[in-house]
XYZ file of C-alpha atoms in Angstrom:
765
model
C 0.000 0.000 0.000
C 1.444 3.387 -0.993
C 1.217 6.459 1.226
C 1.213 10.127 0.397
C 4.728 11.600 0.212
C 5.174 14.240 2.886
C 7.017 17.500 2.265
C 10.362 18.269 3.982
C 8.561 20.803 6.198
C 6.033 18.174 7.299
C 8.778 15.627 7.999
C 10.644 18.249 10.047
C 7.508 18.934 12.098
C 7.080 15.215 12.788
C 10.761 14.806 13.724
C 10.500 17.747 16.143
C 7.515 16.220 17.921
C 9.089 12.756 18.069
C 12.240 14.171 19.645
C 10.227 16.201 22.127
C 8.135 13.166 23.056
C 11.219 11.028 23.641
C 12.825 13.700 25.851
C 9.740 14.252 27.995
C 9.213 10.525 28.548
C 12.888 10.065 29.367
C 12.720 12.904 31.915
C 9.592 11.503 33.582
C 11.193 8.082 33.919
C 14.352 9.580 35.372
C 12.394 11.497 37.993
C 10.289 8.453 38.740
C 13.427 6.389 39.278
C 15.385 8.850 41.393
C 12.611 10.977 42.975
C 14.845 13.265 45.015
C 13.628 16.357 46.854
C 13.479 19.500 44.773
C 12.319 21.964 47.407
C 15.707 23.278 48.529
C 17.007 24.047 45.054
C 13.623 25.469 44.024
C 13.642 27.841 46.987
C 17.125 29.068 46.120
C 16.165 29.430 42.473
C 13.032 31.410 43.387
C 15.058 33.872 45.468
C 17.479 34.405 42.572
C 14.594 34.970 40.165
C 13.045 37.553 42.496
C 16.294 39.467 42.655
C 16.648 39.243 38.877
C 13.063 40.466 38.356
C 13.636 43.546 40.534
C 16.224 44.874 38.076
C 15.048 43.265 34.821
C 13.770 45.089 31.776
C 10.000 45.006 31.186
C 10.480 42.853 28.073
C 12.108 40.117 30.190
C 9.477 40.076 32.940
C 6.929 37.670 31.334
C 9.521 34.903 31.009
C 10.812 35.537 34.552
C 7.286 35.443 35.987
C 6.639 32.104 34.271
C 9.872 30.671 35.721
C 8.901 31.933 39.180
C 5.515 30.244 38.884
C 7.285 27.040 37.912
C 9.538 27.193 40.995
C 6.570 27.943 43.257
C 4.848 24.855 41.867
C 7.968 22.770 42.552
C 8.032 24.054 46.127
C 4.471 22.774 46.528
C 5.360 19.290 45.320
C 5.284 16.398 47.748
C 7.712 13.564 47.414
C 4.835 11.339 46.393
C 3.362 13.867 43.941
C 1.942 11.816 41.064
C 3.798 11.976 37.788
C 2.276 11.888 34.304
C 1.913 8.448 32.808
C 5.015 8.039 30.574
C 2.912 5.940 28.205
C 0.794 9.051 27.429
C 2.262 12.077 29.235
C 0.596 14.897 27.263
C -1.723 15.508 24.344
C -0.980 19.027 23.102
C 1.992 21.225 22.257
C 1.686 25.013 22.366
C 4.368 27.539 21.388
C 3.691 31.172 22.281
C 5.572 34.337 21.407
C 5.420 37.347 23.709
C 7.475 40.490 23.065
C 9.793 38.619 20.720
C 10.442 35.709 23.078
C 9.091 32.207 22.545
C 8.180 29.512 25.033
C 6.786 26.001 24.631
C 4.152 24.446 26.879
C 2.739 20.918 26.824
C -0.785 20.159 28.046
C -1.553 16.903 29.818
C -3.588 15.431 32.661
C -0.926 15.932 35.346
C 1.642 18.687 35.636
C 5.323 17.845 35.183
C 7.472 20.920 35.707
C 10.885 19.313 36.057
C 11.326 19.323 32.272
C 12.014 23.050 32.272
C 12.359 23.629 28.547
C 8.916 22.185 27.791
C 6.914 21.829 31.048
C 3.795 19.692 31.059
C 0.832 21.597 32.534
C -2.449 20.141 33.803
C -4.863 21.407 31.150
C -7.817 21.540 33.546
C -6.331 24.224 35.772
C -3.607 26.091 33.888
C -4.535 29.586 32.617
C -2.430 28.923 29.508
C -4.920 26.239 28.431
C -7.410 29.037 27.700
C -5.086 30.207 24.947
C -4.944 26.706 23.513
C -8.714 26.324 23.394
C -9.583 29.848 22.282
C -6.971 30.638 19.649
C -5.628 29.007 16.512
C -2.135 28.851 15.064
C -1.029 32.270 13.832
C -3.656 34.214 15.809
C -2.927 37.031 18.252
C -4.078 36.347 21.784
C -4.851 38.391 24.861
C -5.696 36.646 28.119
C -5.693 37.653 31.772
C -3.174 35.652 33.788
C -2.516 35.961 37.532
C -0.774 39.314 37.981
C -0.612 40.299 34.308
C -2.267 40.500 30.903
C -0.690 38.055 28.467
C -0.475 39.259 24.867
C 1.247 37.532 22.005
C 0.984 35.198 19.028
C 0.253 31.461 18.858
C 3.251 30.083 16.905
C 2.459 26.374 17.231
C -0.727 24.621 18.229
C -0.562 20.858 17.890
C -2.694 17.976 19.137
C -0.843 14.717 19.711
C -1.709 11.085 20.340
C 0.901 9.255 22.419
C 0.141 5.611 23.168
C 2.394 3.206 25.065
C 5.162 5.792 24.953
C 5.041 6.182 21.175
C 3.877 9.201 19.189
C 1.223 7.936 16.771
C -0.739 10.977 15.579
C -0.188 14.697 15.056
C -2.810 17.300 14.209
C -1.270 20.663 13.287
C -2.236 23.601 11.132
C -5.410 21.974 9.874
C -3.599 18.810 8.782
C -3.257 15.433 10.453
C -0.529 12.816 10.300
C -0.384 9.258 11.612
C 2.283 6.649 12.046
C 1.620 3.418 10.139
C 2.305 -0.042 11.605
C 5.503 -0.134 9.509
C 6.800 3.046 11.176
C 6.153 5.383 8.249
C 4.310 8.669 8.622
C 1.445 9.583 6.295
C -1.347 12.142 6.115
C -4.541 11.290 7.977
C -8.101 12.595 8.101
C -7.887 13.057 11.881
C -10.423 12.358 14.649
C -13.145 14.873 13.915
C -15.870 14.270 11.347
C -16.859 17.018 8.962
C -19.998 18.587 10.414
C -21.603 20.641 7.664
C -24.672 21.267 5.585
C -27.266 20.953 8.315
C -27.976 24.541 9.335
C -31.666 25.198 9.565
C -32.731 21.553 9.260
C -34.593 21.654 12.556
C -38.250 22.530 12.048
C -38.963 25.334 14.503
C -42.264 26.582 13.082
C -45.454 25.066 11.716
C -47.849 26.708 9.293
C -51.565 27.001 9.882
C -54.559 28.543 8.201
C -57.712 27.311 6.461
C -58.365 24.729 3.782
C -59.129 21.088 4.605
C -60.664 18.983 1.849
C -64.134 20.386 1.041
C -64.597 21.923 4.514
C -63.107 24.924 6.310
C -60.446 23.720 8.725
C -56.896 24.490 9.836
C -54.558 24.122 6.887
C -52.244 21.385 8.133
C -52.545 18.799 5.379
C -49.467 20.077 3.567
C -47.313 18.869 6.471
C -48.902 15.473 6.964
C -48.905 12.156 5.154
C -52.196 10.272 4.558
C -51.951 8.254 7.794
C -51.259 11.359 9.861
C -54.094 13.239 8.131
C -56.497 10.405 8.949
C -55.560 10.526 12.621
C -55.750 14.292 12.720
C -59.365 14.272 11.554
C -60.496 11.230 13.564
C -63.713 11.467 15.548
C -63.304 12.124 19.252
C -65.907 9.674 20.565
C -63.093 7.250 21.463
C -59.586 8.009 22.666
C -56.935 8.406 19.982
C -53.844 6.307 20.748
C -50.902 7.296 18.524
C -47.725 5.222 18.826
C -44.497 5.481 16.898
C -40.772 5.967 17.068
C -38.895 9.223 17.382
C -39.583 11.713 14.615
C -42.726 9.971 13.332
C -44.929 13.003 14.011
C -46.814 11.968 17.179
C -46.576 15.379 18.813
C -47.278 17.169 15.532
C -50.494 15.167 15.063
C -51.585 15.738 18.669
C -51.083 19.510 18.527
C -52.674 19.871 15.121
C -55.625 17.777 16.250
C -56.235 20.408 18.919
C -56.459 23.021 16.162
C -58.719 20.822 14.050
C -61.204 19.969 16.825
C -61.134 23.523 18.124
C -61.999 24.839 14.676
C -64.636 22.177 14.083
C -66.472 22.731 17.388
C -65.210 25.864 19.201
C -68.013 25.799 21.776
C -67.210 22.260 22.866
C -63.437 22.829 22.801
C -62.733 26.309 24.157
C -59.007 27.020 24.483
C -59.198 27.410 28.256
C -60.478 23.825 28.574
C -57.653 22.169 26.641
C -54.620 20.678 28.393
C -51.374 19.405 26.866
C -49.195 17.311 29.207
C -45.595 16.779 28.113
C -42.651 15.163 29.931
C -40.055 17.951 30.041
C -39.903 21.725 30.320
C -38.116 21.943 26.966
C -41.088 20.338 25.233
C -43.434 22.675 27.122
C -41.657 25.620 25.531
C -41.585 24.083 22.081
C -45.256 23.021 22.221
C -46.315 26.516 23.265
C -44.348 27.929 20.363
C -45.940 25.541 17.877
C -49.434 26.111 19.279
C -48.833 29.844 18.939
C -48.331 29.402 15.197
C -51.708 27.645 15.131
C -53.420 30.545 16.864
C -53.707 28.614 20.142
C -51.284 30.444 22.393
C -53.764 30.358 25.295
C -53.897 26.529 25.450
C -52.521 25.212 28.757
C -49.248 23.290 28.301
C -47.553 21.837 31.371
C -45.378 19.037 32.619
C -47.358 16.652 34.794
C -45.419 17.717 37.904
C -46.299 21.379 37.382
C -49.950 20.653 36.618
C -50.555 18.325 39.540
C -48.919 20.680 42.044
C -51.270 23.490 41.020
C -54.284 21.189 41.402
C -53.127 19.788 44.738
C -52.519 23.215 46.244
C -56.003 24.218 45.153
C -57.735 21.183 46.686
C -55.602 20.346 49.738
C -54.963 22.578 52.740
C -51.681 23.167 54.557
C -49.342 21.546 52.047
C -45.658 22.378 52.616
C -44.587 25.289 50.432
C -41.150 23.885 49.592
C -40.842 20.988 47.147
C -37.931 18.657 47.812
C -35.348 19.120 45.051
C -33.732 15.711 45.487
C -35.815 12.597 46.027
C -33.823 9.349 46.371
C -34.499 6.969 43.474
C -35.780 4.229 45.788
C -38.298 6.613 47.346
C -39.543 7.705 43.942
C -39.838 4.068 42.792
C -42.088 3.193 45.730
C -44.275 6.254 45.382
C -44.747 5.772 41.632
C -45.438 2.035 41.791
C -49.059 0.993 41.072
C -49.245 -0.862 44.382
C -49.348 2.477 46.234
C -53.031 2.608 45.263
C -53.710 -0.763 46.871
C -53.225 0.511 50.436
C -55.887 3.213 50.270
C -58.524 0.861 51.791
C -56.100 0.022 54.608
C -55.474 3.716 55.305
C -59.224 4.341 55.501
C -59.753 1.265 57.727
C -57.128 2.455 60.213
C -58.546 5.943 60.271
C -62.084 4.690 60.809
C -60.861 2.837 63.882
C -59.365 6.108 65.152
C -62.674 7.880 64.505
C -64.654 5.208 66.364
C -62.347 5.521 69.375
C -62.854 9.277 69.450
C -66.619 8.811 68.945
C -66.746 6.683 72.072
C -65.360 9.689 73.936
C -67.248 12.572 72.307
C -70.462 10.796 71.229
C -71.121 8.186 73.917
C -74.030 5.847 73.474
C -73.845 5.630 69.673
C -73.017 1.959 68.940
C -74.715 2.152 65.527
C -71.785 4.252 64.273
C -69.603 1.147 63.880
C -72.146 -0.474 61.575
C -71.683 2.394 59.156
C -68.153 3.752 59.676
C -66.419 0.393 59.972
C -68.648 -2.022 58.095
C -70.009 -0.095 55.104
C -66.878 -0.587 53.001
C -69.003 -0.271 49.883
C -69.205 3.463 50.616
C -66.493 6.085 50.514
C -65.326 7.723 53.729
C -67.243 10.885 52.864
C -70.433 8.963 52.162
C -70.057 7.043 55.425
C -69.697 10.325 57.299
C -72.864 11.644 55.638
C -74.883 8.503 56.335
C -73.690 8.136 59.936
C -74.389 11.804 60.697
C -77.860 11.620 59.152
C -78.760 8.475 61.109
C -77.631 10.001 64.413
C -79.492 13.240 63.763
C -82.630 11.277 62.845
C -82.359 9.271 66.079
C -81.970 12.456 68.126
C -84.965 14.060 66.402
C -87.072 10.943 66.989
C -86.280 10.896 70.706
C -87.311 14.558 71.075
C -85.520 14.792 74.432
C -84.711 18.120 76.089
C -81.011 17.430 75.395
C -81.636 17.175 71.628
C -80.235 20.628 70.709
C -77.023 19.989 72.617
C -76.610 16.485 71.187
C -77.373 17.710 67.651
C -74.683 20.372 67.946
C -72.212 17.783 69.261
C -72.888 15.423 66.362
C -72.551 18.171 63.742
C -69.333 19.444 65.333
C -67.886 15.912 65.519
C -68.440 15.161 61.857
C -67.394 18.624 60.708
C -64.060 18.203 62.474
C -63.599 14.667 61.114
C -64.299 15.815 57.568
C -61.843 18.656 57.965
C -59.151 16.326 59.294
C -59.636 13.141 57.299
C -60.928 14.345 53.922
C -57.942 16.670 53.619
C -55.185 14.148 52.957
C -52.249 16.458 53.679
C -51.978 14.879 57.105
C -51.927 11.340 55.677
C -48.287 11.499 54.553
C -47.228 10.078 57.908
C -49.630 7.116 57.620
C -48.533 6.458 54.054
C -44.780 6.852 54.301
C -43.691 6.132 57.898
C -45.972 3.235 58.845
C -44.037 -0.004 58.366
C -47.145 -2.203 58.145
C -48.648 -0.057 55.382
C -45.401 0.005 53.432
C -44.990 -3.758 53.791
C -48.449 -4.172 52.236
C -47.295 -2.040 49.306
C -44.205 -4.230 48.955
C -46.282 -7.415 49.124
C -48.623 -6.125 46.429
C -45.646 -5.262 44.193
C -44.667 -8.951 44.014
C -41.030 -8.379 44.848
C -40.405 -5.171 42.916
C -40.358 -3.087 46.105
C -37.706 -4.332 48.519
C -37.051 -3.935 52.221
C -34.207 -1.516 51.421
C -36.608 0.693 49.462
C -39.060 0.722 52.369
C -36.279 1.724 54.730
C -35.327 4.608 52.418
C -38.955 5.799 52.238
C -39.333 5.855 56.034
C -35.997 7.628 56.557
C -36.780 10.230 53.893
C -40.291 10.874 55.243
C -39.080 11.247 58.835
C -36.558 13.845 57.685
C -39.295 15.729 55.846
C -41.760 15.575 58.733
C -39.157 16.593 61.329
C -38.925 19.963 63.037
C -38.583 22.827 60.592
C -35.919 25.515 61.158
C -38.607 28.213 61.530
C -40.180 26.165 64.353
C -36.836 25.462 66.030
C -36.060 29.207 66.211
C -39.624 30.396 66.852
C -38.704 31.902 70.244
C -35.936 34.152 68.912
C -36.079 37.679 67.569
C -35.296 37.768 63.845
C -32.411 40.224 64.393
C -30.715 37.723 66.686
C -30.735 35.114 63.905
C -29.017 37.308 61.323
C -25.640 35.978 60.148
C -22.611 37.998 59.057
C -23.655 37.794 55.395
C -27.048 39.305 56.155
C -28.937 36.025 55.822
C -31.076 34.459 58.488
C -30.091 31.265 60.286
C -33.545 29.984 59.370
C -32.891 30.525 55.661
C -29.440 28.959 55.886
C -30.697 25.837 57.613
C -33.717 25.576 55.316
C -31.328 25.351 52.350
C -29.505 22.450 53.998
C -32.432 20.381 55.233
C -35.472 18.725 53.676
C -37.513 19.287 56.812
C -40.799 20.933 55.915
C -40.678 19.851 52.253
C -42.933 17.692 50.114
C -41.976 15.450 47.194
C -43.443 16.169 43.774
C -44.587 12.517 43.709
C -46.782 13.159 46.771
C -49.210 15.535 45.047
C -50.801 12.893 42.832
C -50.908 10.337 45.664
C -52.637 12.735 48.060
C -55.106 13.864 45.392
C -56.021 10.275 44.555
C -56.325 9.335 48.220
C -58.627 12.309 48.703
C -60.700 11.231 45.702
C -60.901 7.706 47.116
C -62.064 9.047 50.473
C -64.591 11.493 49.048
C -66.085 9.231 46.398
C -68.410 10.528 43.735
C -69.876 13.180 46.013
C -67.353 16.027 46.080
C -67.238 17.487 49.621
C -64.498 20.018 48.861
C -65.174 23.659 48.071
C -62.478 23.796 45.397
C -62.847 21.526 42.415
C -60.375 19.746 40.171
C -60.244 21.620 36.887
C -62.029 19.757 34.097
C -60.953 19.676 30.448
C -62.842 19.003 27.236
C -59.694 17.955 25.356
C -56.517 16.515 26.804
C -53.286 15.552 25.049
C -50.925 13.276 26.962
C -47.576 13.145 25.187
C -44.964 10.480 26.036
C -47.606 8.741 28.156
C -45.287 5.776 28.750
C -43.445 7.850 31.366
C -46.471 8.455 33.595
C -47.156 6.229 36.603
C -50.595 4.760 37.355
C -51.364 7.238 40.134
C -50.445 10.094 37.782
C -52.656 8.794 34.968
C -55.536 8.425 37.430
C -55.218 12.062 38.476
C -55.396 13.120 34.836
C -58.395 10.891 34.155
C -60.429 12.644 36.849
C -59.756 15.974 35.130
C -61.640 14.912 31.999
C -65.172 15.984 31.189
C -67.564 13.091 30.593
C -67.539 13.714 26.833
C -63.945 14.886 26.570
C -61.601 14.125 23.690
C -58.275 12.584 24.632
C -55.179 12.037 22.524
C -52.525 9.709 23.918
C -49.113 9.633 22.245
C -46.113 7.548 23.154
C -43.273 5.216 22.369
C -42.288 2.436 24.778
C -38.726 2.582 23.413
C -38.387 6.091 24.854
C -39.391 5.167 28.410
C -36.234 6.406 30.153
C -37.354 7.189 33.714
C -35.744 4.506 35.927
C -38.275 5.119 38.723
C -41.131 3.792 36.606
C -41.655 0.632 34.561
C -44.003 0.781 31.594
C -46.356 -2.220 31.419
C -48.619 -1.913 28.371
C -50.810 0.499 26.446
C -53.853 -1.492 27.523
C -52.912 -0.722 31.123
C -52.569 2.973 30.262
C -56.068 3.058 28.756
C -57.536 1.132 31.691
C -55.934 3.481 34.215
C -57.251 6.516 32.338
C -60.715 4.901 32.504
C -60.858 4.821 28.715
C -62.113 2.021 26.453
C -59.477 -0.189 24.905
C -58.976 0.929 21.326
C -56.632 -0.162 18.584
C -53.348 1.691 18.570
C -52.455 3.730 15.507
C -48.839 2.967 14.652
C -46.713 5.482 12.756
C -43.828 3.709 11.076
C -42.205 6.499 9.059
C -39.684 8.847 10.658
C -39.425 12.285 9.115
C -36.756 13.631 11.449
C -33.617 11.532 11.160
C -32.118 10.074 7.983
C -31.932 6.330 7.470
C -28.390 6.060 8.855
C -29.285 7.646 12.190
C -32.584 5.752 12.465
C -30.739 2.460 11.904
C -28.077 3.354 14.485
C -30.716 4.290 17.090
C -32.624 1.079 16.406
C -29.389 -0.883 16.866
C -28.717 0.830 20.204
C -31.955 -0.630 21.581
C -30.587 -4.130 20.954
C -32.771 -6.839 22.517
C -35.550 -4.368 23.451
C -35.862 -2.920 19.940
C -39.112 -3.256 17.961
C -39.042 -6.005 15.347
C -38.621 -3.530 12.502
C -36.816 -0.199 12.413
C -38.824 2.858 11.329
C -38.876 3.740 7.638
C -36.828 6.869 6.986
C -37.881 9.125 4.128
C -34.326 10.135 3.211
C -30.784 8.920 3.156
C -28.104 10.718 5.101
C -24.511 10.937 6.172
C -23.037 7.997 8.087
C -23.075 8.238 11.872
C -19.634 9.529 12.877
C -18.008 7.477 15.641
C -14.766 8.508 17.305
C -12.761 6.922 20.115
C -10.417 9.322 21.913
C -7.638 8.067 24.177
C -8.495 10.589 26.919
C -10.954 13.320 27.809
C -8.456 16.105 27.217
C -7.991 15.168 23.588
C -11.724 14.735 23.169
C -12.341 18.275 24.456
C -9.654 19.660 22.124
C -11.235 18.177 19.018
C -14.761 18.922 20.164
C -13.749 22.538 20.734
C -12.175 22.829 17.294
C -15.015 21.099 15.457
C -17.746 23.165 17.111
C -15.855 26.409 16.674
C -15.461 25.749 12.968
C -19.097 24.673 12.662
C -20.334 27.899 14.258
C -18.111 29.919 11.943
C -19.300 28.038 8.851
C -22.958 27.725 9.869
C -23.918 30.416 12.395
C -27.602 29.461 12.115
C -27.076 25.783 12.986
C -28.627 24.242 16.094
C -26.313 21.824 17.902
C -27.081 19.652 20.927
C -24.324 18.093 23.025
C -26.269 15.481 24.983
C -24.718 13.929 28.082
C -25.971 11.064 30.183
C -26.045 13.048 33.430
C -26.615 16.687 34.470
C -23.294 16.608 36.318
C -21.318 15.801 33.169
C -23.257 18.421 31.206
C -22.079 21.043 33.707
C -18.511 19.703 33.690
C -18.338 19.717 29.894
C -19.856 23.189 29.683
C -17.130 24.559 31.932
C -14.551 23.144 29.535
C -16.303 24.543 26.456
C -17.815 27.766 27.799
C -15.576 29.952 25.619
C -17.117 28.535 22.441
C -19.324 30.893 20.440
C -23.056 30.618 21.172
C -22.636 27.846 23.732
C -25.286 27.438 26.438
C -25.739 25.154 29.429
C -29.423 24.202 29.412
C -30.758 23.129 32.800
C -34.318 22.070 33.668
C -35.393 22.234 30.017
C -34.951 26.007 29.700
C -34.205 25.962 25.975
C -34.160 29.206 24.010
C -34.655 27.481 20.627
C -32.026 29.669 19.017
C -29.080 28.871 16.804
C -26.037 27.790 18.772
C -24.771 24.974 20.958
C -26.915 23.560 23.780
C -25.173 21.335 26.325
C -27.779 19.425 28.308
C -28.662 15.950 29.655
C -30.309 13.613 27.149
C -33.249 13.199 29.525
C -34.249 16.829 28.863
C -34.708 16.616 25.072
C -37.681 14.346 24.448
C -39.724 15.665 21.542
C -37.027 18.160 20.522
C -34.811 18.142 17.439
C -31.519 19.703 16.378
C -29.523 20.004 13.171
C -26.541 18.300 14.783
C -26.364 16.023 17.819
C -23.167 15.029 19.622
C -23.121 12.283 22.259
C -19.790 12.943 24.053
C -19.849 10.132 26.631
C -20.807 6.942 24.753
C -18.055 5.168 26.667
C -17.807 1.839 28.379
C -18.692 2.305 32.024
C -20.915 5.309 31.291
C -23.650 3.727 29.211
C -24.250 0.271 30.701
C -25.993 -2.624 28.989
C -29.371 -2.159 30.652
C -32.735 -1.117 29.187
C -32.849 2.407 30.627
C -29.387 3.244 29.260
C -30.252 1.842 25.843
C -33.442 3.906 25.741
C -31.644 7.056 26.872
C -29.040 6.828 24.123
C -31.826 6.027 21.661
C -33.564 9.259 22.664
C -30.306 11.221 22.308
C -29.482 9.826 18.870
C -32.954 10.383 17.452
C -32.846 14.132 18.148
C -30.537 14.577 15.132
C -32.000 15.813 11.875
C -28.856 16.103 9.781
C -25.812 14.555 11.446
C -24.909 12.517 14.536
C -21.459 12.290 16.124
C -20.946 9.596 18.783
C -17.833 10.008 20.935
C -16.234 7.507 23.307
C -13.217 7.951 25.571
C -11.067 4.868 26.000
C -13.519 2.232 24.824
C -16.960 2.327 23.244
C -19.986 1.327 25.264
C -21.136 -2.233 24.702
C -24.581 -0.981 23.688
C -23.307 0.644 20.489
C -24.219 -1.429 17.439
C -21.447 -2.812 15.201
C -20.235 -0.357 12.600
C -21.416 -1.031 9.089
C -18.715 -2.207 6.730
């Protein structure tokens, strides 16, 4: 096989880097072997440099300051200070010129300052690394360093791959070179794929107007295929269940169906009685934007958590104001499991026994109460209260004794207080989440899914929440006495550090459903659950049974409901999807045939096939049909994170320069890594860290967890952590990467550090 002949200048560049690599590795091994103290000589050298700096010319000061910093670093070294791995000591070479003087710096994962001519600096902390990431070869730079402003020119900027102590790749000046197995050097395409041609692919607006076939209606047919058009115009007598993979148009159909039904029957479907429930805040924002283009900007769009909290605070008294920001996974699993509903009868039974004991004290001589309160299990708690009160009042009236007025008042007061206490389920959190017997019944009903360890976590978490609040602990103190030196209150400080006095977002649906169970069909509350004439539930596979039940009670008797979902995108580990039949049953809807969409309009065939392969054993039998071909999925394995960040930085910088209108998503597995990666890339143009789904839907680079992007789409998608040990071979990880990959409209780049995750499909030949 013949290789491209390199020019003398290119060969000289390669020889320079090989020599440098050999010298650095040799120096590291020498220090590792002899490891003698450097502090004494460094201290003497620092004193000499200080004296020299006091009389030096201004042009010599930058170099002297750098040497002083080096000696200070050596003084801070311990004898056991870790050394760079000689098999791969650094990954970048930078040569800077300031005021006519040049200096070389190497960037690696650990600092190595003993090689004075070309020190290795930890790229994560060194100010000089900002120059490497923000400037290209030949560019002037200006950066603020400790004690000075650094100004100069980048003379050399090279990215290197050193493996097992051997230099194998060089990327310099826009060109790449690699060492062949025979020891020859040849040109190479490098690590980074060419990201181009995708600006503006993401569909950020939808058109609307008038003009359905033969009848006035919203003009949406131009965007829909025949199957989608049929679903859009379906009658609303039965629920519409729309299933399909990513990019098949489920959300588009659901939102356009709102416009269609609203136009067809505006009196039955007023905008203020339509609810759209979506899984993430990002999709809330996008759905509102799309509905705005359809003239439906006043339609209510919410995540389930936001919607149910509003309803719970309207119907339940004395709920904690603070929502717990971190709920342990085990706690969430228990609270979202269907078996939580099975203990409602036990909660009512226990409370009825309490009520009978208090009745014996406050309403003596009323044995008939037990026949109703304890034994009439066919009635709700509220109905039992009504019947028992009526029977007692009838008995008192029949007796016509002189004590009748006093006894009547006592009976009315007793039941009024019991309704106030027991029909408001805020106080039932203790019975639900700290009572071991109740929780063991939940575990038994779950058939082994809920374990003893989970129960223990629930009790511990609930006790912390129900413990003494800081405002109660300091209730006897004047507020001025609690003020800290920073002007804050001790109460505020402690409230930030404790979960006492908080409520979990999972609790709202449970308490609402327990209240509904207690009240029955006769609504005893003053406030009412808001009712809707049309409800869209998007990504319904992520909603737990208790959450679906809460939504079902918010439907008018003749309401339209559109349910959209994809079991392959069920990524919440605290909930296990069972079946669409179970979803319909829980929503109290008739079982209907699902409408399957099999054509994806978002991703090209290459990306759709990759995403289908990621699902592995849990994938549907057939991949979705893509309407267009596309570029191959780019897959890159970097030897370390530092080199990955270098190439990611360069590729994204060039992409933003070439395509300033492109939308790019860098999708990580966890929020923590999204933040970490953003800090490394924050100097990129138009880069944003998106937390809690707060997307701006503007051109640029969004760094965010993959769990935040359901229903969204981007021109380019980069998965930077598709590495072994990050994405594990388990269903939730497969689904999460599937969601990430299927956000891409034009191009997908999958990056691994070290080794690829086992869930990645084999590369096509």
